[in-house]
Tab-separated table of C-alpha atoms in Angstrom:
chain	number	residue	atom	x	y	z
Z	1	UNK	CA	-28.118	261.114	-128.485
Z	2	UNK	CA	-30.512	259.295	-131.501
Z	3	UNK	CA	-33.285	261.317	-130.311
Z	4	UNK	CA	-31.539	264.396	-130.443
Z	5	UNK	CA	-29.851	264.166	-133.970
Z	6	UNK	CA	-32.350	264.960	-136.588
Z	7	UNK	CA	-33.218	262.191	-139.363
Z	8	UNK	CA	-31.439	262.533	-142.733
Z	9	UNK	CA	-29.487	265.906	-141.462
Z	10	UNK	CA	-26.015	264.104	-142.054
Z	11	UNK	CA	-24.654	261.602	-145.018
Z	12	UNK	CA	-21.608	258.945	-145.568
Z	13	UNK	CA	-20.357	260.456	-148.787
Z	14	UNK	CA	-16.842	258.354	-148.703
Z	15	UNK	CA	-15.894	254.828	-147.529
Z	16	UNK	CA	-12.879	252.596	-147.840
Z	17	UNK	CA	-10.789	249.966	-146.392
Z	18	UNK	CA	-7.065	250.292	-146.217
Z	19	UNK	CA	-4.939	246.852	-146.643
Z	20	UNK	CA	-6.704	243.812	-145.356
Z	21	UNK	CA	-5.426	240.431	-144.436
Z	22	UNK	CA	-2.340	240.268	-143.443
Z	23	UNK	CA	-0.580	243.512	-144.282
Z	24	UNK	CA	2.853	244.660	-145.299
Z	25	UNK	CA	5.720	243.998	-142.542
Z	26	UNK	CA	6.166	247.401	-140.602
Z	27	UNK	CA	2.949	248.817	-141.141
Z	28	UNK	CA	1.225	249.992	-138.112
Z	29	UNK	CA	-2.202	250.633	-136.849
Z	30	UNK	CA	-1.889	254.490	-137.735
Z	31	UNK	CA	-0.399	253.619	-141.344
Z	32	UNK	CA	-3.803	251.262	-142.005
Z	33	UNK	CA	-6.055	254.687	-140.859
Z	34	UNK	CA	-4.266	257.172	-142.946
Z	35	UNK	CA	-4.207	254.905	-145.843
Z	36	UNK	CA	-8.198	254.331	-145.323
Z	37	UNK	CA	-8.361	257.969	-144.682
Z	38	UNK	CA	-6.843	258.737	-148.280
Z	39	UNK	CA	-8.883	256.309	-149.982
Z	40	UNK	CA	-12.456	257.729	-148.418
Z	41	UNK	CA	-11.272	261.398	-149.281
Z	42	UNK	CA	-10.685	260.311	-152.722
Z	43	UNK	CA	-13.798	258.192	-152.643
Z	44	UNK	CA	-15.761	261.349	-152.012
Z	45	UNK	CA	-13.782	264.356	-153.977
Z	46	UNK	CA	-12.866	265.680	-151.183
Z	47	UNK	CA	-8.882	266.292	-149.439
Z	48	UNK	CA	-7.351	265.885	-146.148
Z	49	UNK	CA	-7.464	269.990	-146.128
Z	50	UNK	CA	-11.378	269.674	-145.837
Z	51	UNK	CA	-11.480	267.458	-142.822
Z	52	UNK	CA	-12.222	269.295	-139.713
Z	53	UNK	CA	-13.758	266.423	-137.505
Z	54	UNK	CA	-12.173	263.552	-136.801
Z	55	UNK	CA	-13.339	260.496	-134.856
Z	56	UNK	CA	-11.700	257.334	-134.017
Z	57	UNK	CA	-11.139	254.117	-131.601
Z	58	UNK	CA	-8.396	251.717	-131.503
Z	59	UNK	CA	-6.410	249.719	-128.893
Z	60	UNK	CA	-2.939	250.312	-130.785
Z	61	UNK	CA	-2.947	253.930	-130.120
Z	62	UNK	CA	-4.490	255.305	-126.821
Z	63	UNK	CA	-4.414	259.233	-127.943
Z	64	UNK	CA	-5.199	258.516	-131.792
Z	65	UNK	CA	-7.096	261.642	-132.914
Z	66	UNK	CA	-3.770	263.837	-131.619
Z	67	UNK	CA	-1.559	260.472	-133.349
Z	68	UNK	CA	-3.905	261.150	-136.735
Z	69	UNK	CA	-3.521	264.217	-136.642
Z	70	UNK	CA	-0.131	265.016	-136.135
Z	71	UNK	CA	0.534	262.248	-138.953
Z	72	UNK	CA	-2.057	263.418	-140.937
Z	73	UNK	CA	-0.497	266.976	-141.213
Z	74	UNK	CA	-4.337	268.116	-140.390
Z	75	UNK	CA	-5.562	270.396	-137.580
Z	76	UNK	CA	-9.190	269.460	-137.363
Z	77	UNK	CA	-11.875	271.578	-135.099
Z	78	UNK	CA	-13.496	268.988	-133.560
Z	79	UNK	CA	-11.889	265.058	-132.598
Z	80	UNK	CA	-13.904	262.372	-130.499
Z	81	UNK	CA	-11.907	258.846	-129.784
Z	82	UNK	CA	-14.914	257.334	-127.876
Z	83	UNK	CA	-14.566	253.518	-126.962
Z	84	UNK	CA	-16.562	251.298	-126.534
Z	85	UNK	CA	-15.255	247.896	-128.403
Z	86	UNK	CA	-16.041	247.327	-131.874
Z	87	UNK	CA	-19.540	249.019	-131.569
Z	88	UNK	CA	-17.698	252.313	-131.641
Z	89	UNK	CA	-18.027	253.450	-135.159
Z	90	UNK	CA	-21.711	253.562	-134.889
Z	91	UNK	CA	-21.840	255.467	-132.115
Z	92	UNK	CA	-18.774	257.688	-133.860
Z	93	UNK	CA	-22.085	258.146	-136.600
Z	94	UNK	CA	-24.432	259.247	-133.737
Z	95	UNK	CA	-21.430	261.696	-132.308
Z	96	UNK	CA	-20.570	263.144	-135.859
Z	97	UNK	CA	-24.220	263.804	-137.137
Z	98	UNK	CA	-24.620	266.065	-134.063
Z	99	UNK	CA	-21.325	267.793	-133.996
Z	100	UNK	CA	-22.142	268.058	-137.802
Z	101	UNK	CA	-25.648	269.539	-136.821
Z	102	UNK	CA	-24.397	271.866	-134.230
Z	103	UNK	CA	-21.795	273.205	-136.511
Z	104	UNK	CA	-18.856	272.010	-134.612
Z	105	UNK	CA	-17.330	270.492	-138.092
Z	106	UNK	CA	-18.619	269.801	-140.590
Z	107	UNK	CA	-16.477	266.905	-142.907
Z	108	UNK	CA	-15.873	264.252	-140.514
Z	109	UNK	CA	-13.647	261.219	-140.737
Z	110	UNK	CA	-14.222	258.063	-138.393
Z	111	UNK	CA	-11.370	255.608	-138.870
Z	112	UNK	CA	-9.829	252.265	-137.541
Z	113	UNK	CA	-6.966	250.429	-138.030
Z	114	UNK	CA	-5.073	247.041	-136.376
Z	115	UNK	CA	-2.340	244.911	-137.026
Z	116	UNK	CA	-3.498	242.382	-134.884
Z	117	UNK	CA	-2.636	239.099	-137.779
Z	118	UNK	CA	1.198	240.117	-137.684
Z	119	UNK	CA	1.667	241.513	-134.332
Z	120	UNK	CA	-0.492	238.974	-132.596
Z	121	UNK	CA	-3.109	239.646	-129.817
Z	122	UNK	CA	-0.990	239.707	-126.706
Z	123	UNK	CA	0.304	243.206	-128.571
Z	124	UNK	CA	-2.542	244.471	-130.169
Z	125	UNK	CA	-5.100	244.584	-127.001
Z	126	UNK	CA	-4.834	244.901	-123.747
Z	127	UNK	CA	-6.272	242.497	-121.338
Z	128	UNK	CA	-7.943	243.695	-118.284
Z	129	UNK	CA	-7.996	241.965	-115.024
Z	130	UNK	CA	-11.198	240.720	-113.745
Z	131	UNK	CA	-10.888	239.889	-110.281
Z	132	UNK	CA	-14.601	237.841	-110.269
Z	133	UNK	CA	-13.598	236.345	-113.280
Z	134	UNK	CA	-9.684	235.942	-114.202
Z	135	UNK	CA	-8.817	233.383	-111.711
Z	136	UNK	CA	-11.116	230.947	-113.674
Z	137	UNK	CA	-8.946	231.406	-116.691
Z	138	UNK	CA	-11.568	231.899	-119.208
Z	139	UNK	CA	-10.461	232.401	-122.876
Z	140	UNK	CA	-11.204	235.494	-123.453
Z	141	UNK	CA	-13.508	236.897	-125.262
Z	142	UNK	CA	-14.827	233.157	-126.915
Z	143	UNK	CA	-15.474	231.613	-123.015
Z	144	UNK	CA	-17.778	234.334	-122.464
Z	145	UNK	CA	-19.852	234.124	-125.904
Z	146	UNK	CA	-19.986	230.238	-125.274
Z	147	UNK	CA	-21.435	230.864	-122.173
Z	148	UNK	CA	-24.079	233.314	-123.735
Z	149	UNK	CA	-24.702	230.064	-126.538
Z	150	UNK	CA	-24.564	227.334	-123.880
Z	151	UNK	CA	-27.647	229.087	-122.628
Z	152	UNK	CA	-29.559	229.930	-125.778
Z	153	UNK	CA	-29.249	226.400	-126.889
Z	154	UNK	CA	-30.475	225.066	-122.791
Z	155	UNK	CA	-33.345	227.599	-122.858
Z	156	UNK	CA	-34.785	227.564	-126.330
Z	157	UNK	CA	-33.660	224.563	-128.054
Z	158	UNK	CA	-31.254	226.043	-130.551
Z	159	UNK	CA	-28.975	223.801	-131.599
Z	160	UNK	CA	-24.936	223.969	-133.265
Z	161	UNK	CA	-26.132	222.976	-136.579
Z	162	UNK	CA	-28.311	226.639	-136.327
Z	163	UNK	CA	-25.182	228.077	-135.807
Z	164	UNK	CA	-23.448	226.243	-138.091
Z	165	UNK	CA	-25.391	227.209	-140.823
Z	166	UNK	CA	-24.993	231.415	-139.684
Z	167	UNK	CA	-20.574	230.337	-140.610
Z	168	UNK	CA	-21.836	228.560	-144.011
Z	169	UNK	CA	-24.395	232.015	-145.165
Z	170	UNK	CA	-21.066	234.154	-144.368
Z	171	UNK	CA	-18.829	232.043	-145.907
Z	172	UNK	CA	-21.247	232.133	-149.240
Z	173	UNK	CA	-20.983	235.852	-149.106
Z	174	UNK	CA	-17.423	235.871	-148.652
Z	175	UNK	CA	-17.163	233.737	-151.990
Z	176	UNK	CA	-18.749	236.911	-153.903
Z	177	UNK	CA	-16.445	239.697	-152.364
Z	178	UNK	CA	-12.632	239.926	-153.974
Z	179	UNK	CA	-11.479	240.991	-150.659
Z	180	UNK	CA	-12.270	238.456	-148.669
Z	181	UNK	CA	-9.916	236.310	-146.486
Z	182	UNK	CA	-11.520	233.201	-147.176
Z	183	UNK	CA	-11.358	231.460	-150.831
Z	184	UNK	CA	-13.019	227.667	-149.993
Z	185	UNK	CA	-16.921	226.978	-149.354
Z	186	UNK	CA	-17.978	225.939	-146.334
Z	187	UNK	CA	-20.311	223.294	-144.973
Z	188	UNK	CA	-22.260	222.719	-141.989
Z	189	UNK	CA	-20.275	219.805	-141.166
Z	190	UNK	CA	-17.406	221.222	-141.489
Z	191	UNK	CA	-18.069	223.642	-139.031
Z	192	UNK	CA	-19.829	221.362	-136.395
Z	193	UNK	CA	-16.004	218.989	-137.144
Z	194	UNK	CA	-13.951	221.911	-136.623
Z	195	UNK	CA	-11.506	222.086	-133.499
Z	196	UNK	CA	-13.444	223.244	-130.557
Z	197	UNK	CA	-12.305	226.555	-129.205
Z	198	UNK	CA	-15.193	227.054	-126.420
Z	199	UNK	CA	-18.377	224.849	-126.135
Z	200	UNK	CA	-20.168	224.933	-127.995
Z	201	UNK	CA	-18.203	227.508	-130.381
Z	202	UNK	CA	-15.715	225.877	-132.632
Z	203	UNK	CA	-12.918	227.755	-134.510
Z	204	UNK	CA	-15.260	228.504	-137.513
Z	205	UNK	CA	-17.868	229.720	-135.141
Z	206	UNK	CA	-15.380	232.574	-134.247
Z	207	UNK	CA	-14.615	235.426	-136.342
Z	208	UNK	CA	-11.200	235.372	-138.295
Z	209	UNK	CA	-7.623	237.615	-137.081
Z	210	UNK	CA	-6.721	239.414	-139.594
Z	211	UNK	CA	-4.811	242.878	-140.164
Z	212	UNK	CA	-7.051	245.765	-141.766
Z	213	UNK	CA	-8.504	249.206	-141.277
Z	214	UNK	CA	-10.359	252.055	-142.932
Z	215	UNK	CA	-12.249	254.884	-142.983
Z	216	UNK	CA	-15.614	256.644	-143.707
Z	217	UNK	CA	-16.209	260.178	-144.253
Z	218	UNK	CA	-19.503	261.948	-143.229
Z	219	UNK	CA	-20.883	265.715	-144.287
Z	220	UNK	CA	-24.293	267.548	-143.995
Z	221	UNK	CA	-27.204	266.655	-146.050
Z	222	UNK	CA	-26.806	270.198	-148.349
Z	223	UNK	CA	-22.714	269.577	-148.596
Z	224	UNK	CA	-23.037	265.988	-150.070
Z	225	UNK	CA	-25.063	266.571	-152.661
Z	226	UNK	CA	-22.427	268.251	-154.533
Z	227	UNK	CA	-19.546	265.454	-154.038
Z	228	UNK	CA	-18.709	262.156	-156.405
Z	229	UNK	CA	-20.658	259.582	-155.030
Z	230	UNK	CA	-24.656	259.238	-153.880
Z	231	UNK	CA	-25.203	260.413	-150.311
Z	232	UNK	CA	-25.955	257.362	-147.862
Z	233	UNK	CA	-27.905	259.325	-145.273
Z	234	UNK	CA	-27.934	258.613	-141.762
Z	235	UNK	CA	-31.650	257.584	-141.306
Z	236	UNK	CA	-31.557	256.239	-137.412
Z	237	UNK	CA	-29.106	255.554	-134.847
Z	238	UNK	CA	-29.259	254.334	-131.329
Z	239	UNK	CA	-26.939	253.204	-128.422
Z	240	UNK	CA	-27.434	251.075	-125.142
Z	241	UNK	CA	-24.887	249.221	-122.849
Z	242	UNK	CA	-25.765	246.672	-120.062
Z	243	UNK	CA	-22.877	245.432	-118.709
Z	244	UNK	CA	-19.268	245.058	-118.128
Z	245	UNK	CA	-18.508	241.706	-117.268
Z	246	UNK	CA	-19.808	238.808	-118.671
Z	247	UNK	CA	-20.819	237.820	-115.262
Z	248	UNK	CA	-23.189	240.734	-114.481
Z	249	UNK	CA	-25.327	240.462	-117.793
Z	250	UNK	CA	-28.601	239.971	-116.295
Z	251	UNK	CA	-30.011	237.884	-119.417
Z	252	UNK	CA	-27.037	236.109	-121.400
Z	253	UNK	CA	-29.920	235.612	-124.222
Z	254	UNK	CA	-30.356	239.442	-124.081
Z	255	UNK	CA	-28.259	242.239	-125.249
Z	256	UNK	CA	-29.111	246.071	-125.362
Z	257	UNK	CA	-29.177	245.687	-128.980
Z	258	UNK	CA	-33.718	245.737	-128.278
Z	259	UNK	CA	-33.168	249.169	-126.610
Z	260	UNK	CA	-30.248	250.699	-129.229
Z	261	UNK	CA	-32.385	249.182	-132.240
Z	262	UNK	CA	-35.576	250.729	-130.582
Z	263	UNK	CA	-33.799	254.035	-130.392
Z	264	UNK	CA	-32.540	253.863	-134.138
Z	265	UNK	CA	-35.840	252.788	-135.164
Z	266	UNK	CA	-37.934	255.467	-133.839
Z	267	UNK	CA	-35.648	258.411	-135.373
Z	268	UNK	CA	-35.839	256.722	-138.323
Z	269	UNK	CA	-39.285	255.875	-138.721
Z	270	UNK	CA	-38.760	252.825	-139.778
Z	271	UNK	CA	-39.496	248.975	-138.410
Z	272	UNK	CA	-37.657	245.786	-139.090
Z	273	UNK	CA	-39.512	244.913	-141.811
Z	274	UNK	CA	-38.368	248.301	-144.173
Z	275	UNK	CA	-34.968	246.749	-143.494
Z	276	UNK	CA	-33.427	245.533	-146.855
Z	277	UNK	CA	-29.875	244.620	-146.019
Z	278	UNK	CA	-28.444	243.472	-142.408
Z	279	UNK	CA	-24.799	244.111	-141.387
Z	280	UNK	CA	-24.337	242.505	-137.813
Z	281	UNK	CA	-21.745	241.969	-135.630
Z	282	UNK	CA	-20.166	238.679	-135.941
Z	283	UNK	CA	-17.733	237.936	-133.854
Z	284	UNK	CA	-18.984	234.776	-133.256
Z	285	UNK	CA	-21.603	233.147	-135.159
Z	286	UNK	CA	-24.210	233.576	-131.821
Z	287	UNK	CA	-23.848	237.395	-131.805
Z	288	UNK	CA	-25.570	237.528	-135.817
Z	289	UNK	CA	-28.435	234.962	-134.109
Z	290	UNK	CA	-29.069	237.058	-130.855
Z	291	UNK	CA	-29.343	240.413	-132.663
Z	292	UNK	CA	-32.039	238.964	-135.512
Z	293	UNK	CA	-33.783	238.406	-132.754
Z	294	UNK	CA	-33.102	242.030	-130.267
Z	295	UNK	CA	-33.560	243.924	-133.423
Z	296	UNK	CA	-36.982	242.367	-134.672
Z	297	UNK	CA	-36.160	239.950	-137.276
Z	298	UNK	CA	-37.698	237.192	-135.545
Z	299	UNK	CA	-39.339	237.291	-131.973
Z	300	UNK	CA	-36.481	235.695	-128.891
Z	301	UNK	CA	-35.473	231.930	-128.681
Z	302	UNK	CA	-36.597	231.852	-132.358
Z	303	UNK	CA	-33.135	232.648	-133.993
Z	304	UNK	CA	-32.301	228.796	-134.667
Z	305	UNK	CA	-35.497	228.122	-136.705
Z	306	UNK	CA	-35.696	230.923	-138.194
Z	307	UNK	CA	-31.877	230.727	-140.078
Z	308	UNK	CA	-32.259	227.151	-140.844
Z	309	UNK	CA	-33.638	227.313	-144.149
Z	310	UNK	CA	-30.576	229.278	-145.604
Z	311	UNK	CA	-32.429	232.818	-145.720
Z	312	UNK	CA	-29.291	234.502	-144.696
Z	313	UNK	CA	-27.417	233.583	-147.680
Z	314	UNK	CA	-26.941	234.604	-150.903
Z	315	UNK	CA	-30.768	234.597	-152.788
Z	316	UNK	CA	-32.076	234.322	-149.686
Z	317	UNK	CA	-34.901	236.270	-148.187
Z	318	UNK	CA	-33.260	237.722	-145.799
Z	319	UNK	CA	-29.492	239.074	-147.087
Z	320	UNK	CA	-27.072	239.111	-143.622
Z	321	UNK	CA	-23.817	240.211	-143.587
Z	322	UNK	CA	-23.208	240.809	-147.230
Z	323	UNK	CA	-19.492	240.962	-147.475
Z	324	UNK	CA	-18.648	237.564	-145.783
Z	325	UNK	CA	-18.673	239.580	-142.478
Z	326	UNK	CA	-16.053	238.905	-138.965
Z	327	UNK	CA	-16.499	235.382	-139.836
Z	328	UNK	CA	-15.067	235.041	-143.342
Z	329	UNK	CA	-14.476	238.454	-144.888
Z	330	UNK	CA	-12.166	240.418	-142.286
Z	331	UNK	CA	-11.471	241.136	-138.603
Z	332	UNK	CA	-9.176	243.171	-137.477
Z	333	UNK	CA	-10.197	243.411	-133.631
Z	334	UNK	CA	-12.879	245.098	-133.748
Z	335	UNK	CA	-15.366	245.100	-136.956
Z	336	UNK	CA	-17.621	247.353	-136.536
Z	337	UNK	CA	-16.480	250.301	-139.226
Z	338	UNK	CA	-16.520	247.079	-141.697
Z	339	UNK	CA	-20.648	246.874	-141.440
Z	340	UNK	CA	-20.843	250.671	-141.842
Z	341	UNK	CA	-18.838	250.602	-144.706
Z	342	UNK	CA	-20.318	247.436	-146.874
Z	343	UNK	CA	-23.947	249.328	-145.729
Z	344	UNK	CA	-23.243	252.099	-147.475
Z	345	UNK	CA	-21.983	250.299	-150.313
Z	346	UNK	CA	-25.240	248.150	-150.754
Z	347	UNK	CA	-26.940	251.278	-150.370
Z	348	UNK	CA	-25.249	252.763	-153.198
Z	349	UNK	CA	-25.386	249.629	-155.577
Z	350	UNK	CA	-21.405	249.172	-155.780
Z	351	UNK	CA	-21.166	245.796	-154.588
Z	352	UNK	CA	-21.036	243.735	-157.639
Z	353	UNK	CA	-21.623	239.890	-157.582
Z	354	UNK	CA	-22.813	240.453	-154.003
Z	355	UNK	CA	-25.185	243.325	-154.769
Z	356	UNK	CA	-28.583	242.943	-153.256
Z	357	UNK	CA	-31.411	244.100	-155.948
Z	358	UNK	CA	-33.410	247.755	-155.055
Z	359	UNK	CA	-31.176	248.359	-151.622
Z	360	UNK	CA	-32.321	251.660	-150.401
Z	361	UNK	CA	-32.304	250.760	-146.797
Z	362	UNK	CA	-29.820	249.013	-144.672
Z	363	UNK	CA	-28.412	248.785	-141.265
Z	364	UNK	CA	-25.227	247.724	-139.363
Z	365	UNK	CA	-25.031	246.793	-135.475
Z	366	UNK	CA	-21.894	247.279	-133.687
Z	367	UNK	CA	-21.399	244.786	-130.807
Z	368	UNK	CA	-18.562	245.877	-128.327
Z	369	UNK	CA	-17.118	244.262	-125.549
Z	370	UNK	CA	-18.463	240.879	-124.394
Z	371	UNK	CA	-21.961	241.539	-125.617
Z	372	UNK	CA	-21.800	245.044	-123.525
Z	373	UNK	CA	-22.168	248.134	-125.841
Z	374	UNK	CA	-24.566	247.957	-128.548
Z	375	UNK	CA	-24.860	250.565	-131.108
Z	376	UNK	CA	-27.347	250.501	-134.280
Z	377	UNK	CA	-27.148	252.509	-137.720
Z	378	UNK	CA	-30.253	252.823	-140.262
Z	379	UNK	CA	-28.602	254.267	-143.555
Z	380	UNK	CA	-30.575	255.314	-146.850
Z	381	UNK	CA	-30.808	256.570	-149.780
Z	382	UNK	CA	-31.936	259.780	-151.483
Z	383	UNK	CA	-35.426	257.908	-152.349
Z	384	UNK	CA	-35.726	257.625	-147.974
Z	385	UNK	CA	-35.077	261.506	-147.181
């Protein structure tokens, strides 16, 4: 679809997150989206009467654009609840800039929302059977990301300590954002000491459960130049998927991310190196190493290296995951709204103590699945289009 949509045609005008951490006893899933959905309107200027596209994925509800919108009180033209894992909200971009382009709607909402810290997971996500793989009992999804470490570190060399220090550059970032779940810094032996969850992974290698949700809402170029906020214009996207299973990736040191980056780079004209801000998907402190290296940050089996000396952190040369990211800041499930939202923040200069200088380009990877769908964002500002 990237090659279809037409650069700069479409903007993120609103973005919010609803209540984060661990939320308020009875709320559910729905609550967190329509609260996120408020807050982006009013974000924006605009009202819940102006919405006419709505877009959505979430394992708590399995029909949520008719759920939103019979909560809602809306009757939008156009609905799309696509899933794919937590890459869905990029590919929700991708699916709204053309339905936004073809005139289908033209202000579109993508939302999430999960409960999974106070309702646990065994309620909050649904765990398929995998006849080639279940009767191994494999903790799912960390056994599968191990696996995907186990070999990076046999075939290149990397080594936990590289990892390690991916946790620590989060956990810096975290310290800057308000909302973040964390509070206490973060070493790298601290993380190699941790419990052990799945070699080589320990607990701090794997992203945090927490509650949360929110929204972002997306217009045409000529429509969001009139609302409250600078557009964020959708620059690039792209989308790729390899696999299913763990156990039929054909390269566990190689995700789709080097065709969906490819894809988002060519629409957008623009290489790794015009890339000012990263926000990817970190599940697990491997996934942020595997896609520096699919999306062109470094070349493959170079990740390790290449994060050692601390570039991903705050001051760094090379600013990663800006709000404290899956690892420190929030996850709710699935993350990837999260990275479209801080993008667009950066983008816009909002972010505060955590604000990277001159950020008029920045991009967020969604990572669904057990390194299966991959979905990639470039965002800009006006001084891009």
């Amino acid at each position: 679809m990237s090659m279809v949509n037409r650069r700069g045609s479409a903007a993120i005008v609103g973005v919010a997150e609803s209540d984060i951490g661990q939320v308020a006893q009875g709320m559910s899933a729905v609550d967190l989206m329509a609260q996120g959905i408020v807050r982006a309107l009013d974000d924006c200027g605009l009202a819940l009467k102006d919405v006419d596209g709505l877009f959505g994925a979430a394992t708590q509800s399995r029909m949520l654009t008719l759920a939103l919108r019979e909560y809602l009180g809306i009757q939008p033209k156009y609905g799309d609840s696509t899933y794919l894992g937590g890459s869905s909200f990029m590919t929700h971009v991708a699916h709204a800039q053309a339905a936004i382009e073809a005139g289908l709607c033209e202000v579109a909402v993508i939302t999430y929302g999960s409960t999974q810290r106070t309702d646990g997971r065994a309620a909050t996500g649904g765990r398929e059977i995998n006849p080639y793989e279940s009767p191994y009992r494999p903790f799912m999804p960390s056994t599968a990301y191990a696996l995907a470490a186990s070999q990076h570190m046999h075939r290149y060399g990397t080594r936990r300590e590289h990892l390690a220090e991916i946790a620590v550059a989060a956990r810096e970032w975290a310290l800057l954002n308000p909302a973040a779940w964390e509070k206490k810094p973060l070493s790298i032996e601290e993380v190699l000491g941790a419990r052990m969850v799945s070699y080589p992974l320990t607990v701090r290698d794997c992203c945090l459960v927490t509650d949360g949700g929110g929204a972002i809402v997306m217009t045409s170029a000529a429509r969001a130049r009139d609302l409250r906020k600078p557009p964020v214009y959708v620059l690039g996207c792209g989308e790729s998927y390899s696999h299913h299973s763990i156990s039929n990736m054909e390269d566990l040191t190689v995700t789709a991310a080097r065709e969906s980056g490819a894809k988002a780079y060519e629409m957008a004209g623009l290489g790794a190196k015009d890339i000012q801000v990263r926000e990817l998907y970190d599940a697990f402190t491997l996934t942020t190493l595997l896609f520096l290296e699919d999306l062109g940050f470094c070349a493959k089996g170079e990740g390790g290296g290449f994060v050692a000396d601390g570039k991903l952190r705050p001051g760094g040369a090379l600013p990663t995951n800006t709000n404290g990211g899956g690892l420190s800041y929030c996850h709710p499930g699935m993350y990837g709204l999260f990275l479209l939202i801080e993008a667009a923040r950066q983008v816009r200069g909002e972010c505060g103590a955590r604000q990277v200088a001159a950020c008029d380009v920045a991009l967020a990877h969604g990572n669904g699945g057990v390194l299966s769908s991959q979905s990639t964002v470039i965002l800009g500002s006006a001084a891009t289009v």
